[in-house]
XYZ file of C-alpha atoms in Angstrom:
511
model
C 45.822 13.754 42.113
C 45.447 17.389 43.421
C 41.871 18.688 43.986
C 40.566 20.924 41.619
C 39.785 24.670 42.528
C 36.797 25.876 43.865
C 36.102 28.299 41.007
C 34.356 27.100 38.849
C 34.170 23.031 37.707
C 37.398 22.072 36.118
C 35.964 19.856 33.468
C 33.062 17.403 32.664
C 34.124 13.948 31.567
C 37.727 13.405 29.447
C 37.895 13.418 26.124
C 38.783 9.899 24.094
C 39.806 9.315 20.466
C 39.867 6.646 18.044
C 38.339 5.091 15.322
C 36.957 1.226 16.143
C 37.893 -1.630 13.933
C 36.900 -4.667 12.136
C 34.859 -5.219 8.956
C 33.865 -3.024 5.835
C 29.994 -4.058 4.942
C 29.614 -3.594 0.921
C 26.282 -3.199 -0.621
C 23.869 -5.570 0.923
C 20.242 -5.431 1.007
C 18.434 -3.056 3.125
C 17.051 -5.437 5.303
C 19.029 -7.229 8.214
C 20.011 -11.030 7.682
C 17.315 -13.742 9.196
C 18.203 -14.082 12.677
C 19.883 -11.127 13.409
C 18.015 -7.607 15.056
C 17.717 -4.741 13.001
C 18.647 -2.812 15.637
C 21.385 -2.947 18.155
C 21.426 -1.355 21.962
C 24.019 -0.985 24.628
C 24.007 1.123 28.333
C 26.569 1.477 30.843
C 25.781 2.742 34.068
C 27.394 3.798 37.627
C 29.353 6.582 37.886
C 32.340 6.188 40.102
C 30.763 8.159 42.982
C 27.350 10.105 42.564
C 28.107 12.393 45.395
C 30.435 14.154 42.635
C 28.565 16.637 40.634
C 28.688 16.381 36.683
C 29.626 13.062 37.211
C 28.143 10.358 34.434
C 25.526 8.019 35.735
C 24.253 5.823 32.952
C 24.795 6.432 28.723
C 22.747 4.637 26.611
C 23.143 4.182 22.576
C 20.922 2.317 20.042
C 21.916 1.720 16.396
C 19.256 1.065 13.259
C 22.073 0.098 10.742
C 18.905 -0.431 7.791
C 18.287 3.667 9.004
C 22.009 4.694 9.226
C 21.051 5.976 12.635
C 22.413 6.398 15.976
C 20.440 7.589 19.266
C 23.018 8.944 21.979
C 21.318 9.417 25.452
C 23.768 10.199 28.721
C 22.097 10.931 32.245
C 24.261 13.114 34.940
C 24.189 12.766 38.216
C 23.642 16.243 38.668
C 22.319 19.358 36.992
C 25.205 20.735 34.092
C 26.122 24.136 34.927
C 25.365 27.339 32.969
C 27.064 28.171 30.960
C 28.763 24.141 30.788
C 32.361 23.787 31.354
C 34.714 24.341 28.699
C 38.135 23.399 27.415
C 38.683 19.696 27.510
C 35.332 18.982 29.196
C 33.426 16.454 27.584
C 31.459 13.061 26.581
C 32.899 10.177 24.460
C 31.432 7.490 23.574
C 33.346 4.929 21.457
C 31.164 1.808 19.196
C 33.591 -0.855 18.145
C 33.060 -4.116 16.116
C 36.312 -5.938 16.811
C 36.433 -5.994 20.923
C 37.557 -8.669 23.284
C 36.964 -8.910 26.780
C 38.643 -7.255 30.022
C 41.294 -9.104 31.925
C 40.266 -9.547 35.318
C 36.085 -8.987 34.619
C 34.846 -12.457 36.251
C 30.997 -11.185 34.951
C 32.858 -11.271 31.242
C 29.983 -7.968 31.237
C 33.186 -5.513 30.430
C 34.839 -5.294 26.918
C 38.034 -3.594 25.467
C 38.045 -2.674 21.614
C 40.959 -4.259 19.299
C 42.471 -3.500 16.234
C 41.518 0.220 16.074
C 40.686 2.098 13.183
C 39.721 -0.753 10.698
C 36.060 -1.600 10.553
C 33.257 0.581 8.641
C 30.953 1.791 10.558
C 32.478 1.952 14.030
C 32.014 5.682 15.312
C 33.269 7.585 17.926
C 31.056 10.429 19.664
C 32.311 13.390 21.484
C 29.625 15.797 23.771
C 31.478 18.935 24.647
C 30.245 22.590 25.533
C 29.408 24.722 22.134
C 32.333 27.022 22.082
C 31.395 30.790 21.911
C 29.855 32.277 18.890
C 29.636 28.939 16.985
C 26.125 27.428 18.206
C 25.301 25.390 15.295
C 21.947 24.346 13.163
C 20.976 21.053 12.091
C 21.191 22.446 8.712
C 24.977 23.122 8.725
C 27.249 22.250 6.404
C 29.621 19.601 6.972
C 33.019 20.011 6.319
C 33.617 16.308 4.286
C 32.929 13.028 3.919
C 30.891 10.729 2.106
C 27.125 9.711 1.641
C 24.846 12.180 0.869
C 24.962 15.282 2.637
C 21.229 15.252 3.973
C 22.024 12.209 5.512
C 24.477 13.753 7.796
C 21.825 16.168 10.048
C 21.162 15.165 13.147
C 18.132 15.926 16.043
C 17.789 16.283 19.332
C 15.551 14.122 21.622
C 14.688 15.393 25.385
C 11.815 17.311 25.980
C 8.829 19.135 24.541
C 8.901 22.227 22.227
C 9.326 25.150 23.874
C 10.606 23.117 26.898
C 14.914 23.312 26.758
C 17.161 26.372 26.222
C 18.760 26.689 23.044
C 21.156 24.408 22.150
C 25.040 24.561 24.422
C 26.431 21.317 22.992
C 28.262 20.068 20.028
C 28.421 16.304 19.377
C 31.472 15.714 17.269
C 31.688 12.470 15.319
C 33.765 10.283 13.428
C 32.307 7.030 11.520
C 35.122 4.882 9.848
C 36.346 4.897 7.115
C 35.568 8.454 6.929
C 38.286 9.974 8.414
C 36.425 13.702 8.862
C 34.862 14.418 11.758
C 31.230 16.118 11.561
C 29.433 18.400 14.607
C 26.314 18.649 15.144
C 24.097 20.064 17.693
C 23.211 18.571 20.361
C 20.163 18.557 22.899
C 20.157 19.280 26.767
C 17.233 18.434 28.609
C 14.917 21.217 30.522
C 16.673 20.040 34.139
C 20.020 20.063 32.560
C 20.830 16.116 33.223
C 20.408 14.433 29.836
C 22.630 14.932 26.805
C 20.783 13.850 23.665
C 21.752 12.917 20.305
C 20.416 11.139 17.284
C 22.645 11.150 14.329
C 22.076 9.689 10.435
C 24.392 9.155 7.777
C 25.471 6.630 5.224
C 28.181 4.988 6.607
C 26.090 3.610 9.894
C 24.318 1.604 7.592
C 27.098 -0.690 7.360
C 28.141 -0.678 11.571
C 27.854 -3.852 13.424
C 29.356 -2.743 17.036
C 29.681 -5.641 19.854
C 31.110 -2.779 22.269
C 30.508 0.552 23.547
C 32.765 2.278 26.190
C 32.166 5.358 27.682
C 34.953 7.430 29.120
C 34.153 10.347 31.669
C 35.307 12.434 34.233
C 33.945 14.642 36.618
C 34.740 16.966 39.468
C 33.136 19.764 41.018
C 34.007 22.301 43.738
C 34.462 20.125 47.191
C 35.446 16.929 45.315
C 37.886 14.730 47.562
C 41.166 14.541 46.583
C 41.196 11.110 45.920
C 38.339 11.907 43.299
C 39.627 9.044 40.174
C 40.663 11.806 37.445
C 39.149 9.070 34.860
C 36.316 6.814 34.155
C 35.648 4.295 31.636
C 32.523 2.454 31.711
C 32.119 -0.331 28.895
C 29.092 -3.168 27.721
C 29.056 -5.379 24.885
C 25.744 -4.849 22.461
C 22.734 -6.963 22.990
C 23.846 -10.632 22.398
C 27.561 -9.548 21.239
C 28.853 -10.244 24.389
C 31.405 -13.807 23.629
C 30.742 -16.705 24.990
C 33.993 -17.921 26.099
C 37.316 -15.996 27.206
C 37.837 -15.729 23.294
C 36.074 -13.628 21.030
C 34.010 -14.127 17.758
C 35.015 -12.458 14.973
C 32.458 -9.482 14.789
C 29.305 -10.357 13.678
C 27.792 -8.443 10.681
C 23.962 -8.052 10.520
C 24.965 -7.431 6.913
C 26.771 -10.039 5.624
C 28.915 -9.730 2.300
C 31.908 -11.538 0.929
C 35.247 -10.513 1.656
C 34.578 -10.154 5.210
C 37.737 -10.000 7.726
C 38.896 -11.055 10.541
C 40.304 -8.916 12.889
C 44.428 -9.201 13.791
C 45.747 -12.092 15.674
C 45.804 -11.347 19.395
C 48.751 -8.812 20.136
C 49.206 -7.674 16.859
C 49.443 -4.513 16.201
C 47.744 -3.288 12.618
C 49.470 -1.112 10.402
C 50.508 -0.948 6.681
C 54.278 -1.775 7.959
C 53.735 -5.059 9.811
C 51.122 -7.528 8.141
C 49.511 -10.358 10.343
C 52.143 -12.967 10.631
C 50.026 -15.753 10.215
C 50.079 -14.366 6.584
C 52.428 -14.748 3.839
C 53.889 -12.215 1.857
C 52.025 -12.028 -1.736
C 53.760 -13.772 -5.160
C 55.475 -10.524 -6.780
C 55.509 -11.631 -9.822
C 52.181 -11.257 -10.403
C 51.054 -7.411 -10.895
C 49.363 -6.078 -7.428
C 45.856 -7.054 -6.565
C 44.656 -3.336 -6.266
C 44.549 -0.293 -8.769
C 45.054 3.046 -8.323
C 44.902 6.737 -9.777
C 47.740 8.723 -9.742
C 48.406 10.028 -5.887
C 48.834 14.293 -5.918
C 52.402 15.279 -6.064
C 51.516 18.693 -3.938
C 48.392 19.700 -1.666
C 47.792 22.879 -0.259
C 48.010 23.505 3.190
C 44.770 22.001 4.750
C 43.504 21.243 1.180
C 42.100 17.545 0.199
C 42.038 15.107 -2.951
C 40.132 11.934 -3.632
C 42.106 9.024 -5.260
C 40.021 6.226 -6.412
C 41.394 2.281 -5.427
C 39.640 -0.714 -6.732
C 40.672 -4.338 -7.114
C 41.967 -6.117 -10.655
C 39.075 -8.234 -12.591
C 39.178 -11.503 -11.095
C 41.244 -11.233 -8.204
C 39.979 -11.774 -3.969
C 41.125 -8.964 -2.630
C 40.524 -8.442 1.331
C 41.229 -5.886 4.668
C 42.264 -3.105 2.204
C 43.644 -0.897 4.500
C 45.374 3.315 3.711
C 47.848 4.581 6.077
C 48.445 8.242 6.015
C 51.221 9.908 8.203
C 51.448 13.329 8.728
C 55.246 14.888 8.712
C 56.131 18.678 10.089
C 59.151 19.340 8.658
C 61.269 15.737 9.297
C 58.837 14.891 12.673
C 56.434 12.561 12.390
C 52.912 14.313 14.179
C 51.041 11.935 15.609
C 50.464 8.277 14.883
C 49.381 6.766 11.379
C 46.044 7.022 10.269
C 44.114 4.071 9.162
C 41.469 4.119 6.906
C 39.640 0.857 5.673
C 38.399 0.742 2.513
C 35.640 -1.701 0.647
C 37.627 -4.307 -1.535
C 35.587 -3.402 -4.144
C 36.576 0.336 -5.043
C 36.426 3.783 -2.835
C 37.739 6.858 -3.423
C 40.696 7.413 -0.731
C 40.062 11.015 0.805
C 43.184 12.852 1.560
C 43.196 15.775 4.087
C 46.378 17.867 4.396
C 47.515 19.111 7.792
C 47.143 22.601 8.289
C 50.842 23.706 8.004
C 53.461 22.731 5.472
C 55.120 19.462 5.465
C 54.220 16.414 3.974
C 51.773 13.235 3.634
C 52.805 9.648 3.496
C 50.150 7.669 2.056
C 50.035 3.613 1.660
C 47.793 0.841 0.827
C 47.779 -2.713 2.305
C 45.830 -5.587 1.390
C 45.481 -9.354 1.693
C 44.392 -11.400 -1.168
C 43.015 -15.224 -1.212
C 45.343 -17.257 -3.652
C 45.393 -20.932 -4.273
C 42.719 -21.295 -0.808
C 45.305 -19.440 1.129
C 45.200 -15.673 2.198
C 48.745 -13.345 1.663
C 49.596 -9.919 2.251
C 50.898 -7.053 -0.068
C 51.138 -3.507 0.274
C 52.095 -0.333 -2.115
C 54.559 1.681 -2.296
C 54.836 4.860 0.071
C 53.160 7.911 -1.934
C 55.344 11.001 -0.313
C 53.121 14.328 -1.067
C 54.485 17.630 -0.598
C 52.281 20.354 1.534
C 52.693 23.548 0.350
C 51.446 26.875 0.752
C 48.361 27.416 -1.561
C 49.195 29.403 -4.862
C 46.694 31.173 -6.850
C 46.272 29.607 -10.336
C 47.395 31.924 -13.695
C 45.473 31.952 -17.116
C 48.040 30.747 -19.536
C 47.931 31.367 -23.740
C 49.887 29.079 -26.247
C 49.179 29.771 -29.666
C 49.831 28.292 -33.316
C 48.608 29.419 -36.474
C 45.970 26.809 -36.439
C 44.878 26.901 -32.666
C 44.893 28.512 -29.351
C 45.009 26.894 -25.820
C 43.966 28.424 -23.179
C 44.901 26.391 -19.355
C 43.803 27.517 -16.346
C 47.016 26.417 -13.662
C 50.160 27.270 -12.713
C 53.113 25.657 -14.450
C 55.385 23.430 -12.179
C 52.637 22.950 -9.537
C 50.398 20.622 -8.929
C 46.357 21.695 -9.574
C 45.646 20.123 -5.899
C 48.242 22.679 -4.511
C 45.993 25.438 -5.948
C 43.503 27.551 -4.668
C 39.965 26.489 -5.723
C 39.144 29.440 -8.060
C 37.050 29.609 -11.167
C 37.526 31.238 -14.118
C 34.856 32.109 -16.601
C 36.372 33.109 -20.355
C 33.512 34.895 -22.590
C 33.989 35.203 -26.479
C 31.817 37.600 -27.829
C 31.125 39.623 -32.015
C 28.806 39.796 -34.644
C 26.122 39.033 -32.215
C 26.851 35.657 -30.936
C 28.248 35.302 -27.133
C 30.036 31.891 -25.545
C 30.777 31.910 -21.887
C 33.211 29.265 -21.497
C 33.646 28.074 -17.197
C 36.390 25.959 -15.560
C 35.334 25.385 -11.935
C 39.053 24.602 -10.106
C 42.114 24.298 -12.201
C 41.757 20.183 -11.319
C 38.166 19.833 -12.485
C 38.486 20.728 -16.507
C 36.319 23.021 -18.545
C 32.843 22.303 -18.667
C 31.325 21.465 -22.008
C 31.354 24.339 -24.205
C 28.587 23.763 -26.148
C 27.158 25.495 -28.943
C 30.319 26.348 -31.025
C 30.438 30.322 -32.231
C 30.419 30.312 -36.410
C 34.133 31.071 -37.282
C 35.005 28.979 -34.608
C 35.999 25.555 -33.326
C 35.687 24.651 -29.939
C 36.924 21.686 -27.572
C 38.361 20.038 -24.792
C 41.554 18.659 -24.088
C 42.169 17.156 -20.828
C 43.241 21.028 -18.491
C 43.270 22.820 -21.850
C 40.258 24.591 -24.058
C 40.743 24.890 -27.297
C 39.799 27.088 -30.105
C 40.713 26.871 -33.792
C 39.228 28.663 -36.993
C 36.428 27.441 -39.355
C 34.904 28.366 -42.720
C 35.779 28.255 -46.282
C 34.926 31.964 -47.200
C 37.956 34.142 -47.440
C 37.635 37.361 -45.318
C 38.835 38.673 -41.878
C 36.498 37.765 -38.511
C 37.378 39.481 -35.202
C 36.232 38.978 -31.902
C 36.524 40.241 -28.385
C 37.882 37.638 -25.474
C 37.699 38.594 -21.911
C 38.631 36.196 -18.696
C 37.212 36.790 -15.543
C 38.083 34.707 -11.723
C 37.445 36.188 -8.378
C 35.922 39.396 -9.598
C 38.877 40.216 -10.953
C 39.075 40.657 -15.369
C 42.419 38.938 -16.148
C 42.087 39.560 -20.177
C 40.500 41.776 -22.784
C 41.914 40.927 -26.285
C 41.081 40.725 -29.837
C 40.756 37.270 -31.178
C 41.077 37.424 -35.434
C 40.114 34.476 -37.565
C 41.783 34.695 -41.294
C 40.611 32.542 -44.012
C 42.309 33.061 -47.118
C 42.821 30.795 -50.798
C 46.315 30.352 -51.557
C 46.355 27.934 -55.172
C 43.676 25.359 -54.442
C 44.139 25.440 -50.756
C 42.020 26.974 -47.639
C 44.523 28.611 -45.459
C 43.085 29.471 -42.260
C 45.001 30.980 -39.406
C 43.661 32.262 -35.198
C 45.431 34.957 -33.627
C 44.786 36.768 -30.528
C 46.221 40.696 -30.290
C 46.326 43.701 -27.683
C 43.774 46.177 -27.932
């Protein structure tokens, strides 16, 4: 490796991805299982050579799964610069349920995750410098996911008030099966050589990590050349760590039914290639999961939430989606796995940010006759498109008028997310009438004006005439979305007696 330049430090630690594996907790009680700790700690220490500056000297994590929380502390050998290096500088810690241990480690004190990207709860944490103009607040908004959004703030824990500069760090995490990634701020102590962290949300309340690797790298002006250009540093949880050269299956301070195992040795998971040990499901009988309909169309960057629960009466296990991301006819990147509770979730879809297209799939094993088998769904191809605004559209009969807030031939995910508010207003009585996105509906209308009948119909309101007493009722309809006023029109209502009958009739007219 050539040494890096005297400048200014080249970068920090290297970054690592990946979502950990295993086991999906469902609702349990709050309290651990007898026997097992609430909470769950891990450290690694020994950098590769403290005479290198920035170098990482010792992380430690501990997990409250009850508390859905996780503290993050990491001690430097030396002081971080100011400002801290940038780029692809940074801090990753990785917590993994399914792990086995590292060839060659005679201690058996070193462990390797498996079977990435499966089990609930496993998180990966990135430190890195706060890029320029984007410090952050605890109170920010994050960008997606699930559990409730004040569960996803997080706090710093180093020194006093008053005692550390503002903040310079974002942590960046991702907690399976949420596939969205969520920063928060992070904490740098007053002598600059401990990165703190202590993050809450939902989905740690399932996590039941055996392993935590670290991977870092560090070089500074007058590192050797021989300097290693990576680290990884690695520890099984308290008590995790296997007894023999063969893992457990993780263990779950949360125990539920339908828990997994994690894939035979050397298997690699994915929605293509089931375990072999498993056979392939009887299809004859209908599939073991349900779904809604998957979007035709997103918009560029956009997302859409399609619930996926299990038929009455059947064991349905290690439901797993795969989404793959095409540009053009190239597949970008590899498949992402999301697992998902056996009992129902709502799949989260997020759109690349350029056109293309989304390949989504489900896999699952089910327990038949006291044996397990595998299935899987078909491939759900979704177009990503450019997003197109959405149009107010009128169809009419004598008896009723629809109004729809969309664009015809496209799909309401591949819209933008605008409202539209229509107001009906004459002879004193006003109805504002609100559809928040074109795939949300109209909210209830409510009171209903006197010459008039109003409802909902899946994407369409409705309005249609009322009243026995011949005569001739006008009134004034405007539609409004983005500050803009789409329509101003006259809306008549005609009752008239033809024989014995009540003819009534709804128009809408220019002017």
């Amino acid at each position: 490796m050539n040494a890096p330049s005297r400048q200014q430090p080249r970068r920090l630690l290297a970054a690592v991805g990946a979502l950990a594996a295993g086991t999906l907790a469902l609702a349990a009680p709050p309290s651990a299982s007898a026997g097992e700790p609430a909470m769950r700690t891990a450290s690694v220490s020994g950098g590769a050579d403290p005479a290198l500056a920035y170098d990482l000297a010792a992380a430690q994590v501990a997990l409250d799964p009850p508390a859905g929380t996780l503290t993050v502390s990491v001690d430097l050998h030396t002081a971080l610069p100011q400002p801290p290096p940038g780029g692809q500088s940074a801090v990753t810690l990785t917590l993994a349920a399914a792990a086995e241990r590292v060839a060659g480690d005679a201690g058996g004190t070193q462990c390797s995750p498996t079977a990435p990207g499966l089990t609930a709860g496993d998180a990966t944490v990135r430190l890195a410098a706060t890029p320029a103009g984007s410090q952050g607040a605890p109170g920010e908004a994050d960008p997606g996911g699930s559990g409730d959004p004040g569960a996803r703030g997080g706090s710093g824990d180093g020194g006093g008030p008053g005692d550390e500069p503002p903040a310079e760090l974002t942590a960046t995490a991702t907690i399976a099966p949420d596939p969205l990634p969520r920063s928060r701020p992070a904490t740098l102590s007053a002598d600059r050589r401990r990165l703190t962290l202590t993050l809450s949300d939902t989905l740690l309340e399932g996590a039941a990590p055996r392993c935590l690797v670290v991977r870092s790298h560090g070089l500074a002006d007058g590192a050797p050349a021989e300097a290693g250009a990576d680290e990884q540093l690695s520890a099984w949880f308290d008590g995790q760590a296997p007894p023999g050269p063969n893992p457990d299956p993780p263990s779950d301070p949360r125990p539920h039914p339908g828990a997994r195992d994690p894939p035979p040795s050397g298997a690699t998971p994915g929605v293509d290639t089931p375990p072999q040990s498993l056979r392939r499901c009887d299809r004859r009988q209908p599939a073991g999961l349900t779904w809604d309909p998957f979007p035709r169309e997103l918009a560029v960057g956009g997302t859409a939430l399609v619930p996926v629960q299990a038929r009455d009466g059947r064991d349905v296990r290690a439901v797993v989606a795969s989404l793959t991301t095409f540009a053009g006819s190239r597949k970008v990147g590899a498949p992402l796995l999301v697992a998902l509770p056996p009992r129902g979730y709502a799949l989260k879809l997020q759109a690349p940010p350029q056109r293309g297209r989304l390949d989504a799939q489900l896999t699952w094993q089910e327990q038949r006759d006291r044996s397990s088998c595998a299935d899987k769904s078909r491939s759900f191809r979704i177009a990503v498109v450019p997003p197109r605004a959405p149009r107010l559209t009128i169809a009419g009969t004598p008896r009723r008028l629809a109004f729809s807030w969309g664009l015809k031939g496209r799909d309401c995910h591949a819209l933008l997310a605008r409202g539209l508010r229509l107001r009906v207003e004459g002879f004193g009585q006003r109805r504002a009438f609100r559809v928040a996105t074109p795939c949300d509906g109209w909210e209830d209308p409510g009171a209903a004006l006197p010459d008039l009948a109003v409802e909902r119909d899946g994407q369409k309101l409705l309005l249609s005439p009322l009243g026995d007493e011949p005569g001739l009722w006008q009134y004034r309809v405007s539609a409004f979305a983005s500050g803009r006023t789409l329509l101003r029109r006259t809306l008549s209502v005609e009752i008239a007696q033809r024989g014995d009958a009540v003819v009534r009739t709804i128009t809408l007219q220019h002017g």
